[in-house]
Short mmCIF file of C-alpha atoms in Angstrom, two decimals:
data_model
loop_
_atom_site.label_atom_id
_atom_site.label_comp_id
_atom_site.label_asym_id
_atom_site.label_seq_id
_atom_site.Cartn_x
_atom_site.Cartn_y
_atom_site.Cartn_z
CA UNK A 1 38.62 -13.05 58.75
CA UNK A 2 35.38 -14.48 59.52
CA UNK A 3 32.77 -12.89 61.95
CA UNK A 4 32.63 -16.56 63.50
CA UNK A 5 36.32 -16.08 64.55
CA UNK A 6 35.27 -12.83 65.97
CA UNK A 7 32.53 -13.85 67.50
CA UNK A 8 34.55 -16.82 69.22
CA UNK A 9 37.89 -15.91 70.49
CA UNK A 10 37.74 -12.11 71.41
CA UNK A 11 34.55 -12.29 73.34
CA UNK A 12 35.90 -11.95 77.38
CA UNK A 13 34.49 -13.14 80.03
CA UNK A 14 36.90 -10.53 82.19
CA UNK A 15 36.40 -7.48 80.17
CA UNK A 16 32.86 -8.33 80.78
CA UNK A 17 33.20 -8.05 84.21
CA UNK A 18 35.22 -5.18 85.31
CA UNK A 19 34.33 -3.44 87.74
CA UNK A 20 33.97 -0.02 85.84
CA UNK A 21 30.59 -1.92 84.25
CA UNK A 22 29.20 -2.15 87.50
CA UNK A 23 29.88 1.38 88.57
CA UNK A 24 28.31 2.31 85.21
CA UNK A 25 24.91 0.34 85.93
CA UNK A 26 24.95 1.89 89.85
CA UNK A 27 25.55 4.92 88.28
CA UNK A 28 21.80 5.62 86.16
CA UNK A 29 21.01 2.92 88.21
CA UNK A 30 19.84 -0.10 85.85
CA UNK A 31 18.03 -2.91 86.45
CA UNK A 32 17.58 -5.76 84.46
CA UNK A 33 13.93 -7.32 84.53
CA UNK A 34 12.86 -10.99 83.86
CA UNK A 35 9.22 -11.86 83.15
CA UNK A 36 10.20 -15.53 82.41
CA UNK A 37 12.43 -17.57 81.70
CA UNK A 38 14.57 -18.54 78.81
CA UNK A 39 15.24 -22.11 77.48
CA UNK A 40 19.34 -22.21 77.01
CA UNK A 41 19.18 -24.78 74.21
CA UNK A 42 17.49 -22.50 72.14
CA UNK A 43 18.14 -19.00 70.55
CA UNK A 44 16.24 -16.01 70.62
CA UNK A 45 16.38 -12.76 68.57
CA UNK A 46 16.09 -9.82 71.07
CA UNK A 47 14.30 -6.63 69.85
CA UNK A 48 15.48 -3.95 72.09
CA UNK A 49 13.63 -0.69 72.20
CA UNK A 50 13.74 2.36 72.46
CA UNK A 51 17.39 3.51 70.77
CA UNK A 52 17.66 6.81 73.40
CA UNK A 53 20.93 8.56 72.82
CA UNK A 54 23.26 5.89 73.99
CA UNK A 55 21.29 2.59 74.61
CA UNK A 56 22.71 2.39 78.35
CA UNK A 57 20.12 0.04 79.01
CA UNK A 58 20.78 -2.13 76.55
CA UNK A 59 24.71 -1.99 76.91
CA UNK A 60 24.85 -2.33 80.73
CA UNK A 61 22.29 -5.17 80.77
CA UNK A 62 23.50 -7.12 77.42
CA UNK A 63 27.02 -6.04 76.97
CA UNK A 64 28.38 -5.74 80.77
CA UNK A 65 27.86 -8.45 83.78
CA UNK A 66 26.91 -5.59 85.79
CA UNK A 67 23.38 -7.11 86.08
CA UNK A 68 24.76 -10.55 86.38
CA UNK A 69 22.71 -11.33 83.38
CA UNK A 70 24.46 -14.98 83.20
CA UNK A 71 22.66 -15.83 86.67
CA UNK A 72 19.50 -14.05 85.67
CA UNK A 73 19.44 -15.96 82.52
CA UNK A 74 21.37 -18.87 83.04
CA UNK A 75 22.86 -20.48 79.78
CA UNK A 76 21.95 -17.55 77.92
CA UNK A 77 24.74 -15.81 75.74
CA UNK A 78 23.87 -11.99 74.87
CA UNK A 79 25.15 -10.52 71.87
CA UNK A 80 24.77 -7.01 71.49
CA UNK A 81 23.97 -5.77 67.77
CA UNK A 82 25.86 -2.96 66.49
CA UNK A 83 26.45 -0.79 63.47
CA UNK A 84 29.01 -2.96 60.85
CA UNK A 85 30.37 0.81 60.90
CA UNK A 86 32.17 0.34 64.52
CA UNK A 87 34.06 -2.47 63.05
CA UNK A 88 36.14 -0.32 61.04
CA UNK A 89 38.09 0.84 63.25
CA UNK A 90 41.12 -0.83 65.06
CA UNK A 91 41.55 -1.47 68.81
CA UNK A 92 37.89 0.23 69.20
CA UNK A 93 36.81 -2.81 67.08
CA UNK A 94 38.32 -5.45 69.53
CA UNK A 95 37.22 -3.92 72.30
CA UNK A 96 33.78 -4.16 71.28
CA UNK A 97 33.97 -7.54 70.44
CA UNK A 98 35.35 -8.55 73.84
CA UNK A 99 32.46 -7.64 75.41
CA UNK A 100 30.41 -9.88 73.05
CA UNK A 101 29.15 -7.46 71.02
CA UNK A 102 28.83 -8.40 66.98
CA UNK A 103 27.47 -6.34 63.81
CA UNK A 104 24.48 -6.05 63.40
CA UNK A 105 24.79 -7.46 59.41
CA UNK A 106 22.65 -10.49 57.90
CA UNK A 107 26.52 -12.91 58.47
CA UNK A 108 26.89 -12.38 62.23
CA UNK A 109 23.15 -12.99 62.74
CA UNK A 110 22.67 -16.05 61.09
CA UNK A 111 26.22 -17.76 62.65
CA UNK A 112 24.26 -16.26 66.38
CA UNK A 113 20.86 -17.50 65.22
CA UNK A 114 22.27 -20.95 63.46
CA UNK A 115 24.13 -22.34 66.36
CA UNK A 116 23.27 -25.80 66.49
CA UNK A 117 23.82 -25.91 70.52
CA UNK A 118 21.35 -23.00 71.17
CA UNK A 119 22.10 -20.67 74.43
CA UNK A 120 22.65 -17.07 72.09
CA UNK A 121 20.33 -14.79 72.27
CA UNK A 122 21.19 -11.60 69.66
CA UNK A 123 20.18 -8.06 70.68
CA UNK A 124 19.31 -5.96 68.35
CA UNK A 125 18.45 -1.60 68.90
CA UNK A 126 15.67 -2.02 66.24
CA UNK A 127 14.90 1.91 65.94
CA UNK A 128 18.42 2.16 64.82
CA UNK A 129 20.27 5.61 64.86
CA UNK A 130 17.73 7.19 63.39
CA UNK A 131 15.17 6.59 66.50
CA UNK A 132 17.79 8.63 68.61
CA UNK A 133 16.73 11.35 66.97
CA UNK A 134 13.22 11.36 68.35
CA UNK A 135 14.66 10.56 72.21
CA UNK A 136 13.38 13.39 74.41
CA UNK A 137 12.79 13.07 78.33
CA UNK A 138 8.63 11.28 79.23
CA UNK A 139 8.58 10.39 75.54
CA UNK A 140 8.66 6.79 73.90
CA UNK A 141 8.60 6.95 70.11
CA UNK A 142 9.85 3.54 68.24
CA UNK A 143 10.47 2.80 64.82
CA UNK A 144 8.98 -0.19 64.22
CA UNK A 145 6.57 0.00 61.46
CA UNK A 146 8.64 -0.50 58.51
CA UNK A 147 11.10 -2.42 60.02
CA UNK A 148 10.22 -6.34 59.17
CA UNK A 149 14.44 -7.33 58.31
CA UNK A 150 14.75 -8.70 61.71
CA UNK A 151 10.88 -10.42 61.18
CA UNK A 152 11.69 -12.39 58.11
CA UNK A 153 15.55 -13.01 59.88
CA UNK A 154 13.96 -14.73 62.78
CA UNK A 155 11.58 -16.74 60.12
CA UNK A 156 14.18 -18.33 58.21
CA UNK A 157 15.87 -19.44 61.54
CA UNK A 158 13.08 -20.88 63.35
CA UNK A 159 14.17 -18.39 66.22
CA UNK A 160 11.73 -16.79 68.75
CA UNK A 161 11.37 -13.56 69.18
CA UNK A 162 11.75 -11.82 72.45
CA UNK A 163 10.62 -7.74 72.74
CA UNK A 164 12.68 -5.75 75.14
CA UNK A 165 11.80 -2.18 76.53
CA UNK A 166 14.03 -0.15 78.39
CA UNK A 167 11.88 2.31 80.69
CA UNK A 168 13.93 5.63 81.32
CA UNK A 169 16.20 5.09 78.76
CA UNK A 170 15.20 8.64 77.36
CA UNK A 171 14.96 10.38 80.50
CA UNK A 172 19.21 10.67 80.23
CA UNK A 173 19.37 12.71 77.75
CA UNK A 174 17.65 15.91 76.25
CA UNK A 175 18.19 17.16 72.80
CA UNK A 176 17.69 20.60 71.19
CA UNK A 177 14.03 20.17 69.85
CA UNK A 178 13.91 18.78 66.34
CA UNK A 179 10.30 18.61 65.19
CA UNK A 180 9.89 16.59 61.93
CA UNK A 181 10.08 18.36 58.98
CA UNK A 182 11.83 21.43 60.29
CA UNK A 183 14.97 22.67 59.01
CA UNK A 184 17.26 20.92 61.82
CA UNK A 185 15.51 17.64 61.49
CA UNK A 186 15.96 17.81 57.88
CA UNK A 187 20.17 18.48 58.35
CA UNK A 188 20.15 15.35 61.20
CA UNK A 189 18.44 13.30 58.58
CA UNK A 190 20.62 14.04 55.75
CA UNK A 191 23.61 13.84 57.96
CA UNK A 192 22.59 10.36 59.25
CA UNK A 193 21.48 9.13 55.95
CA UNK A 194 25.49 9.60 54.39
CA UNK A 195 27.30 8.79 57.85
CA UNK A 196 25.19 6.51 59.18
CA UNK A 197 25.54 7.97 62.85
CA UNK A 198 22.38 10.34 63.94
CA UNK A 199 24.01 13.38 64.74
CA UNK A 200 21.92 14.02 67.71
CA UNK A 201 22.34 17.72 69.51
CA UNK A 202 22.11 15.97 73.43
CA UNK A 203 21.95 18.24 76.24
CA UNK A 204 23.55 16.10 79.57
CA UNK A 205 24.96 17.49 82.88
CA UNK A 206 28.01 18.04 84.26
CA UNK A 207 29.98 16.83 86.97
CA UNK A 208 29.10 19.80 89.48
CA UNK A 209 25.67 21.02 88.00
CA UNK A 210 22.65 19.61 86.55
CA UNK A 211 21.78 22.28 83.74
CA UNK A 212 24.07 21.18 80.77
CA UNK A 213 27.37 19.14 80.05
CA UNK A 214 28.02 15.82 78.79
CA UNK A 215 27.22 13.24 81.40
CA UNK A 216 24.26 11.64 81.05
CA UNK A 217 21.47 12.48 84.20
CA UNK A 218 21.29 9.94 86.70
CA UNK A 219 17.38 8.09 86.19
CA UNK A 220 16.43 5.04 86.56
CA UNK A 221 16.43 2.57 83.52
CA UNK A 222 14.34 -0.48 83.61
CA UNK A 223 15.19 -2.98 80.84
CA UNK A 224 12.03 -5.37 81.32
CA UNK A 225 12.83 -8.53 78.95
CA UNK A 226 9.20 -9.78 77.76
CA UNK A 227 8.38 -13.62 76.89
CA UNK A 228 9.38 -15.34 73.56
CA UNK A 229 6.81 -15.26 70.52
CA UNK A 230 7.37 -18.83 68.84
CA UNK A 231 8.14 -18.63 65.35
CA UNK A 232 7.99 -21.37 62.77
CA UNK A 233 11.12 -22.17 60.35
CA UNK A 234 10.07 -20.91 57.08
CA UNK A 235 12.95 -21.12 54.62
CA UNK A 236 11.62 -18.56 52.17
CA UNK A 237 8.45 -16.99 53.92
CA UNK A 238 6.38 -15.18 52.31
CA UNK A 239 5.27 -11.27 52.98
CA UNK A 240 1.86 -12.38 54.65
CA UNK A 241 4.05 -14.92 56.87
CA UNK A 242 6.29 -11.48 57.42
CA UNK A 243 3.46 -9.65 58.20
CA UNK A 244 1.62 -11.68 60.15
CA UNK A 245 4.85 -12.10 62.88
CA UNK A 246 5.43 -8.37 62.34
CA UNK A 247 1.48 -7.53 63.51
CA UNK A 248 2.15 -10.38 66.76
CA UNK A 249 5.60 -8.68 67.69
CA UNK A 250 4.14 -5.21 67.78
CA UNK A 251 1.25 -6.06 70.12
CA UNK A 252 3.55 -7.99 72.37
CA UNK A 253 5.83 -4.96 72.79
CA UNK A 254 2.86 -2.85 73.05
CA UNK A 255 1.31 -5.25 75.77
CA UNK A 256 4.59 -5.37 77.52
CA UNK A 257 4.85 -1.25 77.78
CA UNK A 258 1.78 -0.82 78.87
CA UNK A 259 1.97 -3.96 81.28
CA UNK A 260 5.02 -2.52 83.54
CA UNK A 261 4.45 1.03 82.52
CA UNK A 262 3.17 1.75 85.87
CA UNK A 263 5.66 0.15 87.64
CA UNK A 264 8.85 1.97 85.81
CA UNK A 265 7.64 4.87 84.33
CA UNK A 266 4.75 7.82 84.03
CA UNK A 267 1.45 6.58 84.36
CA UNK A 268 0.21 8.90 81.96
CA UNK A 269 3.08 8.26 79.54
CA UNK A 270 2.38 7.01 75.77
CA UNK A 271 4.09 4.30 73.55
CA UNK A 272 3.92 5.33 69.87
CA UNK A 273 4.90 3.31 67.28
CA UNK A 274 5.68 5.12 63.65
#
């Protein structure tokens, strides 16, 4: 069956907006920030960063109406990217499609990116699993050097880009430390490498106390959504054209971190981009 099927008749409008989704964005609490505003005859390729352990920020602003995000962005239709992995698996699979989420695969993005009416915007956790593995509380580390996929994607679409940063989205979690090239990093990046899934060794809270457990600690995220690059339809770009949009995108997301930085996070906090 095709992902345009998907895409069309589970996505729900109530699943979107039970209540439970707006007791999970009071419960961090997060807030979903506009800069400008979004034309809804056109579509837009949202980079999302950084991964974290769960992408709350992401999920509650783009997957939920718990921050009224059709209001915020009015004619806009969000489509949360995911791992073609979570699509294997009945009931789980449905559910994630009814709250508009799609895979994160070349078909689903070009049916988002192609619609002829415009109004989708498709999110995609650019990092990927394997940035959760470097989420650790006052720390922003994104993978975004060597990922140019969603670059030449938006290229052959016409599409503009829009960078997203979620402030606080790894203050939730801790993990045991991991340093690169040590022994547990190397396991995690095995592990991830034949599952797919970063098996990430998170330290929460509990329901009671604060010191370990599974809940995720209650801090602020900020999911600040930056303006649109324009990007030329190229049909077959080239790797300078690649490039070239891959070099503007960073120092948008770069400008945008450091632009609100103050605002949601540490002043003296870094963005680093590997």
């Amino acid at each position: 069956m095709s992902w345009e099927f998907y895409i069309i008749f589970f996505r729900s409008a109530w699943v979107r907006s039970w209540d439970f989704w707006k007791w999970y964005n009071e419960y961090y609490p997060i807030h979903l920030v506009k800069t400008v505003d979004l034309d809804p005859t056109k579509n837009y390729l949202f980079g999302s960063h950084p991964h974290g352990v769960l992408c709350s920020g992401a999920f509650g602003s783009f997957a939920t109406e718990g921050q009224n995000i059709k209001k915020i962005f009015p004619g806009i239709t969000p489509h949360l990217l995911t791992l073609e992995g979570h699509y294997s698996f009945p009931f789980y699979r449905e559910f994630l499609m009814s709250t508009g989420c799609c895979s994160a695969s070349k078909t689903s993005m070009n049916y988002l990116l192609s619609h002829p009416d415009g109004g989708h915007a498709a999110v995609l956790v650019v990092g990927g699993a394997p940035e959760s593995l470097d989420s650790h509380p006052e720390t922003y580390i994104c993978h975004l050097k060597e990922r140019k996929g969603f670059i030449k994607m938006a290229i052959r679409n016409g599409v503009s880009l829009v960078p997203v940063f979620s402030f606080g989205e790894t203050d939730i979690y801790d993990q045991v430390k991991n340093p690169e090239g040590g022994l547990l990093r190397r396991i995690q990046n095995r592990l991830q490498k034949v599952a797919g899934l970063a098996p990430v060794l998170f330290i929460g809270r509990g329901v009671f106390q604060y010191t370990f457990g599974l809940l995720p600690q209650r801090k602020p995220i900020h999911t600040v959504v930056g303006a649109p690059i324009p990007v030329t339809k190229i049909t077959e770009p080239t790797q300078q054209d690649i490039d070239d949009l891959h070099t503007k995108y960073v120092d948008a997301l770069t400008q945008l971190f450091y632009t609100h930085r103050d605002n949601y996070s540490n002043s003296n906090t870094q963005l680093t981009i590997t």
